[in-house]
Every structure is written in structure tokens, then in C-alpha cells.
Coordinates of C-alpha atoms in Angstrom, one line a residue:
M113 CA 193.4 -178.2 88.2
E114 CA 196.7 -176.3 88.4
R115 CA 199.7 -178.4 89.3
T116 CA 201.4 -177.8 92.7
L117 CA 205.1 -178.2 92.9
I118 CA 206.2 -180.5 95.7
R119 CA 208.2 -177.7 97.4
D120 CA 204.9 -175.9 97.9
I121 CA 202.8 -178.9 99.0
R122 CA 202.7 -177.8 102.6
T123 CA 200.7 -174.7 101.6
K124 CA 198.0 -177.1 100.4
A125 CA 197.6 -179.0 103.7
G126 CA 193.9 -179.7 104.2
E127 CA 193.1 -179.0 100.5
V128 CA 193.0 -181.0 97.3
A129 CA 196.2 -180.8 95.2
K130 CA 197.5 -182.1 91.9
V131 CA 201.1 -183.4 91.9
Q132 CA 203.1 -184.7 88.9
G133 CA 206.5 -186.4 88.6
F134 CA 208.6 -189.5 88.4
V135 CA 208.1 -192.5 90.6
E136 CA 211.3 -192.8 92.7
N137 CA 210.1 -195.6 94.9
F138 CA 207.1 -197.9 94.9
R139 CA 206.0 -200.4 97.6
D140 CA 202.9 -202.3 96.7
G141 CA 201.5 -204.2 99.7
K142 CA 198.3 -206.2 100.1
S143 CA 196.3 -203.5 101.6
M144 CA 198.5 -200.4 101.2
A145 CA 200.6 -198.9 98.5
F146 CA 203.3 -196.3 99.0
I147 CA 204.7 -194.2 96.2
V148 CA 207.4 -191.6 96.4
V149 CA 206.9 -189.1 93.6
K150 CA 209.7 -186.7 92.7
D151 CA 209.7 -183.5 90.7
I152 CA 212.5 -181.0 90.2
T153 CA 211.7 -179.3 93.5
G154 CA 211.3 -182.2 95.9
K155 CA 209.7 -185.5 96.9
L156 CA 206.4 -186.5 98.3
Q157 CA 204.9 -189.7 99.7
I158 CA 201.6 -190.8 98.1
T159 CA 199.7 -193.2 100.4
V160 CA 197.0 -195.4 98.9
E161 CA 194.6 -197.4 101.1
K162 CA 193.4 -200.0 98.5
E163 CA 190.1 -200.8 100.2
K164 CA 189.1 -197.2 100.1
C165 CA 190.3 -196.6 96.5
P166 CA 189.4 -199.7 94.4
E167 CA 189.1 -197.4 91.3
L168 CA 192.9 -196.8 91.5
L169 CA 194.0 -200.4 91.4
D170 CA 194.3 -200.7 87.6
E171 CA 196.6 -197.7 87.4
L172 CA 198.6 -198.9 90.4
A173 CA 199.2 -202.2 88.6
K174 CA 200.9 -200.3 85.7
I175 CA 203.5 -198.4 87.9
T176 CA 207.2 -199.2 87.6
P177 CA 210.2 -197.3 88.9
D178 CA 210.7 -194.1 86.9
S179 CA 207.2 -194.1 85.5
V180 CA 205.6 -190.6 85.3
I181 CA 202.4 -190.1 87.2
T182 CA 199.8 -187.5 88.0
V183 CA 198.0 -187.8 91.4
I184 CA 195.2 -185.7 92.7
G185 CA 193.8 -185.8 96.3
P186 CA 193.8 -184.2 99.7
V187 CA 197.1 -183.2 101.3
C188 CA 197.4 -184.4 104.9
E189 CA 199.9 -183.7 107.7
N190 CA 201.0 -187.0 109.3
E191 CA 203.8 -187.1 111.9
Y192 CA 204.6 -190.7 111.1
V193 CA 205.5 -189.9 107.5
K194 CA 209.3 -189.6 107.4
M195 CA 209.4 -187.3 104.3
G196 CA 208.5 -184.0 105.9
G197 CA 205.5 -185.2 107.9
I198 CA 203.1 -184.7 105.0
E199 CA 201.4 -187.0 102.4
L200 CA 198.9 -187.0 99.7
L201 CA 196.0 -189.4 99.7
P202 CA 195.0 -189.8 96.0
T203 CA 191.5 -189.9 94.7
E204 CA 192.7 -189.8 91.1
L205 CA 195.9 -191.5 89.8
I206 CA 197.0 -191.4 86.1
V207 CA 200.1 -193.2 84.8
E208 CA 201.2 -190.8 82.1
S209 CA 204.2 -192.9 81.0
V210 CA 205.2 -196.4 81.9
A211 CA 209.0 -196.9 82.3
D212 CA 210.8 -200.0 81.1
A213 CA 213.3 -201.7 83.3
L214 CA 216.2 -199.2 83.5
P215 CA 219.4 -200.1 81.5
I216 CA 221.7 -198.5 84.1
V217 CA 222.2 -198.4 87.8
R218 CA 222.5 -194.8 88.8
K219 CA 223.7 -195.3 92.4
D220 CA 225.4 -198.0 94.5
I221 CA 222.7 -200.1 96.1
P222 CA 223.9 -201.5 99.5
A223 CA 223.3 -205.1 100.4
T224 CA 220.4 -206.2 102.5
K225 CA 219.6 -209.5 104.3
K226 CA 217.8 -210.7 101.2
K227 CA 219.8 -209.0 98.4
Q228 CA 223.4 -208.6 97.4
A229 CA 224.9 -205.1 96.9
V230 CA 224.6 -203.7 93.3
E231 CA 227.4 -201.5 92.0
R232 CA 226.7 -198.3 90.2
S233 CA 227.1 -198.5 86.4
A234 CA 230.4 -197.1 85.0
I235 CA 230.3 -193.5 83.9
D236 CA 230.5 -194.3 80.1
Q237 CA 227.6 -196.6 80.4
R238 CA 225.6 -194.0 82.3
L239 CA 226.5 -191.4 79.6
N240 CA 224.9 -193.7 77.0
Y241 CA 221.6 -193.1 78.9
R242 CA 222.4 -189.7 80.2
W243 CA 218.8 -188.6 80.4
I244 CA 218.1 -191.3 82.9
D245 CA 221.3 -190.6 84.9
L246 CA 220.3 -186.9 85.1
R247 CA 217.2 -187.8 87.2
T248 CA 219.2 -188.2 90.4
D249 CA 219.2 -185.7 93.2
E250 CA 222.9 -185.0 92.8
N251 CA 222.7 -184.4 89.1
Q252 CA 219.8 -182.1 89.4
L253 CA 221.4 -180.2 92.2
L254 CA 224.5 -179.9 90.0
F255 CA 222.6 -178.0 87.3
K256 CA 220.8 -175.8 89.9
V257 CA 224.2 -174.9 91.3
Q258 CA 225.6 -174.2 87.8
S259 CA 222.7 -172.1 86.9
C260 CA 223.1 -170.1 90.1
L261 CA 226.8 -169.7 89.6
I262 CA 226.5 -168.4 86.0
N263 CA 223.5 -166.1 86.9
A264 CA 225.6 -164.6 89.7
M265 CA 228.6 -164.0 87.4
R266 CA 226.3 -162.5 84.8
Q267 CA 224.6 -160.3 87.4
C268 CA 227.9 -159.1 88.8
L269 CA 228.9 -158.0 85.3
L270 CA 225.6 -156.3 84.5
N271 CA 226.0 -154.4 87.7
K272 CA 229.4 -153.2 86.3
D273 CA 227.7 -152.0 83.1
F274 CA 228.9 -154.9 80.9
I275 CA 226.8 -155.8 77.8
E276 CA 226.1 -159.4 76.9
I277 CA 226.7 -160.2 73.3
H278 CA 226.3 -163.4 71.1
T279 CA 229.1 -164.0 68.6
P280 CA 229.0 -166.5 65.6
K281 CA 230.3 -170.0 66.1
L282 CA 230.9 -170.6 62.4
I283 CA 233.9 -168.5 61.5
G284 CA 236.2 -168.1 58.4
A285 CA 239.5 -168.4 60.2
A286 CA 240.8 -170.3 63.2
S287 CA 240.6 -168.1 66.3
E288 CA 243.6 -169.2 68.2
S289 CA 246.8 -170.6 66.6
G290 CA 245.3 -172.5 63.7
A291 CA 245.5 -175.9 65.4
D292 CA 242.9 -177.9 67.1
V293 CA 239.9 -176.5 65.1
F294 CA 237.0 -178.4 63.6
E295 CA 236.8 -177.7 59.9
V296 CA 233.4 -177.8 58.2
E297 CA 232.3 -177.4 54.6
Y298 CA 230.5 -174.2 54.2
F299 CA 228.8 -173.8 50.8
G300 CA 231.9 -174.9 48.8
R301 CA 234.5 -173.3 51.1
K302 CA 236.1 -174.0 54.4
A303 CA 234.8 -172.7 57.7
Y304 CA 235.6 -173.6 61.3
L305 CA 233.8 -174.0 64.6
A306 CA 234.9 -171.3 66.9
Q307 CA 237.6 -172.2 69.5
S308 CA 236.6 -169.0 71.4
P309 CA 234.8 -165.7 70.7
Q310 CA 238.2 -164.0 70.9
F311 CA 238.2 -162.2 67.6
Y312 CA 234.7 -161.0 67.9
K313 CA 235.1 -159.9 71.6
Q314 CA 237.9 -157.7 70.4
M315 CA 235.8 -156.4 67.5
A316 CA 233.3 -155.3 70.1
M317 CA 236.1 -153.3 71.7
A318 CA 236.8 -151.7 68.3
S319 CA 233.1 -151.0 68.1
G320 CA 233.2 -148.9 71.2
F321 CA 231.1 -151.4 73.4
E322 CA 233.8 -151.0 76.1
R323 CA 232.6 -153.9 78.4
I324 CA 231.2 -157.1 77.1
F325 CA 230.7 -160.7 78.0
E326 CA 229.3 -163.9 76.4
V327 CA 228.2 -167.3 77.7
A328 CA 228.3 -169.7 74.7
P329 CA 229.6 -173.0 73.2
V330 CA 233.3 -173.4 72.5
F331 CA 234.8 -176.1 70.3
R332 CA 238.3 -177.6 70.6
A333 CA 239.5 -180.4 68.3
E334 CA 241.9 -181.8 70.9
K335 CA 242.5 -185.6 71.1
S336 CA 242.7 -185.4 74.9
F337 CA 241.3 -188.1 77.1
T338 CA 241.8 -186.6 80.6
S339 CA 239.5 -185.8 83.5
K340 CA 239.3 -182.2 82.5
H341 CA 239.2 -182.0 78.7
T342 CA 236.2 -182.0 76.3
T343 CA 235.8 -181.1 72.6
E344 CA 232.8 -178.9 73.3
F345 CA 232.1 -176.9 76.4
T346 CA 230.4 -173.7 77.6
G347 CA 232.7 -170.7 77.8
F348 CA 232.2 -167.6 79.9
D349 CA 234.2 -164.9 78.1
L350 CA 234.8 -161.2 78.9
E351 CA 236.5 -158.3 77.3
M352 CA 236.9 -154.7 78.7
S353 CA 238.4 -151.5 77.3
Y354 CA 240.5 -148.7 78.8
I355 CA 242.5 -150.9 81.1
D356 CA 245.9 -149.8 82.4
S357 CA 247.3 -153.4 82.4
Y358 CA 246.3 -157.0 82.5
R359 CA 246.1 -156.7 86.3
D360 CA 242.8 -154.8 85.8
V361 CA 241.4 -157.9 84.1
M362 CA 242.7 -160.1 87.0
Q363 CA 241.0 -157.8 89.5
T364 CA 237.7 -158.0 87.6
E365 CA 237.9 -161.8 87.4
A366 CA 238.7 -162.1 91.1
E367 CA 235.7 -159.9 92.0
I368 CA 233.4 -162.0 89.8
L369 CA 234.4 -165.3 91.2
T370 CA 234.3 -164.0 94.8
Y371 CA 230.8 -162.7 94.3
A372 CA 229.5 -165.7 92.5
L373 CA 230.9 -168.3 94.9
G374 CA 229.4 -166.2 97.8
V375 CA 226.0 -166.5 96.2
V376 CA 226.4 -170.2 95.6
K377 CA 227.5 -170.8 99.2
E378 CA 224.6 -168.9 100.6
K379 CA 222.0 -170.7 98.5
F380 CA 223.4 -174.2 98.1
G381 CA 226.4 -174.5 100.4
E382 CA 224.8 -177.0 102.8
Q383 CA 223.2 -179.1 100.0
I384 CA 226.6 -179.3 98.2
K385 CA 228.3 -180.4 101.3
E386 CA 225.7 -183.1 101.9
A387 CA 225.5 -184.4 98.3
F388 CA 229.1 -184.0 97.2
G389 CA 231.1 -183.8 100.4
I390 CA 232.7 -180.5 99.3
E391 CA 232.9 -177.3 101.2
V392 CA 232.2 -174.2 99.1
I393 CA 235.0 -171.8 100.0
V394 CA 234.4 -168.1 99.2
P395 CA 237.8 -166.7 98.4
T396 CA 239.3 -163.6 100.0
M397 CA 240.7 -160.7 98.0
P398 CA 243.3 -160.1 96.7
F399 CA 244.1 -163.4 95.0
P400 CA 247.8 -164.5 95.3
V401 CA 250.0 -163.7 92.3
I402 CA 253.3 -165.3 91.3
K403 CA 255.5 -165.2 88.2
L404 CA 255.9 -168.5 86.4
D405 CA 259.7 -168.7 86.9
D406 CA 259.3 -167.9 90.6
L407 CA 256.7 -170.6 90.9
Y408 CA 259.1 -173.2 89.4
N409 CA 261.8 -172.0 91.8
E410 CA 259.4 -172.5 94.7
L411 CA 258.3 -175.9 93.6
E412 CA 261.9 -177.0 93.2
K413 CA 262.8 -175.8 96.6
E414 CA 259.8 -177.4 98.4
Y415 CA 258.9 -180.4 96.3
G416 CA 262.1 -181.1 94.3
Y417 CA 260.1 -180.6 91.1
I418 CA 262.1 -179.4 88.0
P419 CA 260.4 -179.2 84.6
A420 CA 262.2 -180.1 81.4
P421 CA 264.0 -177.0 80.1
E422 CA 261.8 -176.9 77.0
E423 CA 258.7 -176.8 79.2
R424 CA 259.8 -174.0 81.5
G425 CA 258.0 -171.3 79.5
D426 CA 254.6 -172.8 80.2
L427 CA 252.9 -174.4 83.2
T428 CA 253.1 -178.2 83.2
T429 CA 250.3 -180.4 84.5
E430 CA 252.4 -181.6 87.4
A431 CA 253.3 -178.0 88.4
E432 CA 249.6 -177.1 88.1
K433 CA 248.8 -179.8 90.7
L434 CA 251.6 -178.9 93.0
S435 CA 250.7 -175.2 92.9
F436 CA 247.5 -175.9 94.8
D437 CA 249.4 -177.4 97.8
W438 CA 251.9 -174.6 97.6
V439 CA 249.3 -171.7 97.5
M440 CA 247.3 -173.3 100.3
K441 CA 250.4 -173.7 102.4
H442 CA 251.7 -170.1 101.9
Y443 CA 248.4 -168.2 101.5
N444 CA 245.6 -170.5 102.7
H445 CA 244.0 -169.7 99.4
E446 CA 242.5 -171.9 96.7
F447 CA 243.2 -169.6 93.8
L448 CA 246.6 -168.6 92.2
F449 CA 247.3 -166.1 89.4
I450 CA 250.4 -167.0 87.4
T451 CA 252.0 -164.4 85.1
D452 CA 255.1 -164.0 82.8
Y453 CA 254.7 -166.9 80.5
S454 CA 257.0 -167.4 77.4
A455 CA 255.8 -165.5 74.3
E456 CA 256.3 -168.8 72.4
K457 CA 253.5 -170.3 74.6
R458 CA 251.0 -167.5 74.4
A459 CA 248.6 -166.4 71.6
F460 CA 249.9 -163.8 69.1
Y461 CA 247.3 -161.2 70.2
H462 CA 248.7 -161.0 73.8
M463 CA 250.4 -157.7 74.3
R464 CA 254.1 -157.9 75.2
D465 CA 256.3 -155.6 77.2
D466 CA 259.6 -154.1 76.2
N467 CA 261.3 -157.3 77.2
G468 CA 259.0 -159.4 75.0
I469 CA 257.1 -160.8 78.0
P470 CA 253.3 -161.4 77.3
Q471 CA 251.1 -159.3 79.5
G472 CA 248.8 -162.0 80.6
Y473 CA 248.1 -164.7 83.2
D474 CA 246.6 -168.1 84.0
L475 CA 244.3 -168.6 86.9
I476 CA 244.6 -171.9 88.8
W477 CA 241.8 -173.1 91.1
R478 CA 242.4 -176.2 93.2
G479 CA 245.3 -177.2 91.1
V480 CA 243.6 -176.9 87.7
E481 CA 243.8 -174.1 85.2
I482 CA 240.5 -172.4 84.7
T483 CA 241.4 -169.2 82.8
T484 CA 243.8 -167.7 80.4
G485 CA 243.6 -163.9 80.4
A486 CA 245.7 -161.0 79.0
Q487 CA 245.9 -157.4 77.9
R488 CA 245.5 -157.6 74.1
E489 CA 247.8 -155.9 71.6
H490 CA 245.5 -153.1 70.2
R491 CA 248.1 -151.4 68.0
Y492 CA 247.8 -152.6 64.4
D493 CA 251.5 -152.6 63.4
R494 CA 252.6 -154.6 66.4
L495 CA 249.7 -157.0 66.2
K496 CA 250.4 -157.7 62.5
K497 CA 254.1 -158.3 63.3
Q498 CA 253.2 -160.8 66.1
A499 CA 250.8 -162.6 63.8
D500 CA 253.4 -162.8 61.1
E501 CA 255.9 -164.2 63.6
K502 CA 253.6 -167.1 64.2
G503 CA 252.9 -167.6 60.5
L504 CA 249.3 -166.4 60.8
G505 CA 249.3 -163.2 58.8
E506 CA 247.0 -164.2 55.9
D507 CA 244.7 -166.4 58.1
V508 CA 243.9 -163.5 60.4
K509 CA 243.8 -160.8 57.8
F510 CA 240.1 -160.0 58.5
Y511 CA 240.8 -159.8 62.3
L512 CA 243.6 -157.4 61.8
E513 CA 241.2 -155.0 60.0
F514 CA 239.5 -154.4 63.4
F515 CA 242.6 -152.5 64.5
K516 CA 243.2 -150.2 61.5
Y517 CA 240.6 -147.6 62.4
G518 CA 241.1 -147.0 66.1
C519 CA 240.8 -149.3 69.0
P520 CA 241.2 -148.7 72.8
P521 CA 243.5 -150.6 75.1
H522 CA 241.7 -153.6 76.3
G523 CA 242.0 -157.1 77.7
G524 CA 239.9 -160.0 78.8
F525 CA 239.7 -163.7 79.7
G526 CA 237.9 -167.0 78.9
L527 CA 236.6 -169.3 81.6
G528 CA 235.3 -172.8 81.2
V529 CA 231.9 -173.1 82.9
D530 CA 232.0 -176.9 82.9
R531 CA 235.5 -177.1 84.4
L532 CA 234.4 -174.5 87.0
T533 CA 231.5 -176.7 87.9
M534 CA 233.7 -179.8 88.0
L535 CA 236.1 -178.2 90.5
L536 CA 233.3 -176.7 92.6
L537 CA 231.7 -180.1 93.1
G538 CA 234.8 -182.4 93.0
L539 CA 233.7 -184.2 89.8
N540 CA 235.1 -185.6 86.6
I541 CA 234.4 -183.4 83.6
K542 CA 232.2 -186.1 82.1
E543 CA 229.9 -185.8 85.1
A544 CA 229.9 -181.9 85.2
M545 CA 228.3 -181.4 81.8
F546 CA 224.8 -181.9 80.5
L547 CA 226.1 -183.9 77.6
F548 CA 229.8 -184.7 77.4
R549 CA 231.7 -184.6 74.0
S550 CA 235.1 -186.2 73.3
P551 CA 236.9 -187.6 70.3
D552 CA 235.0 -190.9 70.7
R553 CA 231.7 -189.7 72.0
L554 CA 229.1 -187.9 69.8
N555 CA 225.9 -189.4 71.2
P556 CA 223.3 -189.1 72.7

């Protein structure tokens, strides 16, 4: 018999159906047993009248919380059943896998008259058993939302004639500044795990692809232990040719995020609010834009915040946080584009204007940076000079070759999918990823 997903169970009312899933709850009484079975689409009550089903008793005796079962039987509407007014009365019950006592507590358990409250296990303990922790409604909703978000972003770009590519993650030279890369032995010579697909995105521009994107792993050898850093994450990267300036890239990113958040809100907005207590806000266009120096002047005026002189060319973590309050106060907007960073703080491949100012931006959402974007330097002589200035000439020699034989003006950005998910749902980065990686976590 073909399996019926629980979301479709009402279509089987009055018929015999087969349901499979994890046991979320089990109450075994003297004459009746009640099982709540959960699959990825929903939950269903299984009601067993023991006197009528003696052949099921041996299997019932095996059941523990989180065991996996198969049940077959008639589906009946019953107004007294709290879970949707429908239940399944099994004629067959198979315990496919018996679960041991769980080593973690996935949710806080409130106190009852007979039992004390039980606190949820700490995040690091839950990460040790991530596959068990992921069975909760909230975690499964998280990945449904993330899937919806990325699919909407992808669809938005496909509608704009972008091509999806897949670039190598084993590379012969560091793709950013030479720091914070994982070095690996590669058949007797050095290789590196890609910090970004930057060089190959730009190679695609030199190949005449014009508009490309990629969703793929990114590796950063940073010894950071914050609520937003990880050593491996999923990047959403884009590059586009024949732009007039980096503002074309900003416009495209704003359009993608506005479209994608609109799709998420329509499909999951109510569930997100119920599960995470977060309102999905679909941004309005255009997104606010401010120069970095102007932002610091505003933060000093309104909050008394002054960065150290040596930090003024980049955005500090404190300024990042304050920028959210500032942009909400002045624009009632969750997003803020910040431009005009110091050339010292930007990658060598960012185009600079006649005053030496990098033609790029950061995008801040809810007080956290989610994107660095820019127009790239596509002229070989200038690009080589900027690489030499940062002492990278020899390291990026293969990359510079891309620009010797003609390359259109272009720009792009990189966006962290996991950080985007974290901010969307109000989580810590550890909770927003399928499996978190940090300097001290490499398992499971």
C-alpha cells in the first residue's frame, strides 16, 4: 500500500490508509493507547482499542518516544480528537525502529502536579545529537523556510536571465586577502578551500556569461566565537556584467531580497510568528543608503558613539548594531546600504574612483552585516597594480590572466544563507544551520 502523508490524511477519511513517522507522544492505558505520529508534513493521532486489537499488543509494548512506526487502518473523523478532528484506527502496526532513551532534552518541559520542570539541554549538547534535535517542529520549519527563501531568490534571478554555475572549492590561491584560509595538501603541493567563488565568478564574466549566481559552501579559517560566525557556511553569490556602477548591484540585491521575503511571508509568515515570535517584514524599495563617514557622524550625534580613529575606515560591530536603531528611527526600514569604505579595508579587486574610494557597499539587516558587494576592477593594469599594493601579485597571477583578453565592466555580491536565516528567525548562528562548524566543532 502506498504511504499517505499526514497533511493529506483528510482525503482518506472513510478509507484505509498507511502512515509512517516518528512517535512524538505515547500514552499507554489499560484499555486504550494513544499515539501521536509525526512526519515532515504534520501529526496524526493513532487510537488503539486494545480489546478489539489484541494482535497489536506485542508491537505496542515495543514503542518508546521517537521510535519509528508504520500504521495501517481506517481513517475516521472524530470531533473529540483535538488534532484536527481526525484519527486512524490501526489494524496493522509495525515498529520499524525502537528508539533508546534520548540523550538530550529538545524543549523546556513545564512542571506538572506530579513532575518538576525540565530545562532544555544547552545548545552545544544538542549539537552533539543534532539529528535528534532537528526532529522538532521549529527546526523542521526552519529548513522549510530556508528552502523557500533560497528557491525564491533563485527563481527571481532565473527570471532575470541569470545562469546558475558551480565553481571549484579546491583552489590554488587564496581568494580574498591570503588570510583566514584552510590549507590542504593536494598531491604534494598546497591547495586551499575556497573563501568565496569570487575569482571564478569573475572568470564567468570574462567568459561572456554576463549574469551568473551560485549557491555553494564557503570556508573561512577564522577563530571567531560569536553568535554570527562559522568556519563553513552556504553562500549565495552573484555577478553581473555591463553595469554602470555598484549601485546597479545594490538595486539587484534589493529586488531579490524584497521578492524572496515576500514569498516567505506569504507561505510561512504565520507559522514563523507562531513558532519563533518574529514578524516577517517585506522591505520597501528603495533601501536606505548612507556613506560610512556620514553614518559615524549620525551615530556620534544621536548616540555619542565615536569609533577609534584606526577603525573609522571600516564598520565596527558596535556601529553595526546601532545602525539598526538609527535606520528604523529615520526610515522605518530594516535594511541599510553603507558605502565609501576605506580602500585599506576592502579587497584589492574592488574598483576605486578617482579619489581612491572603493566602489562598493555592505548591506546591514537588523543590525548585522549580511553582504559585501562592489563593482570589480576589470581593467588589467589597474587590477594588477591594486593586487601588488596588497602584496598579492604572485599569489593571484592566474586570476589576473582572466582580464588580459577582454572583460566587461561587472560587479556582484556574496550573501550568507545561514546568517540570513538566523536574522529572519531571530536565532543564534549555531541553530540556523543544518550542522554548525567552528574552530572547536567538527562533529557530527
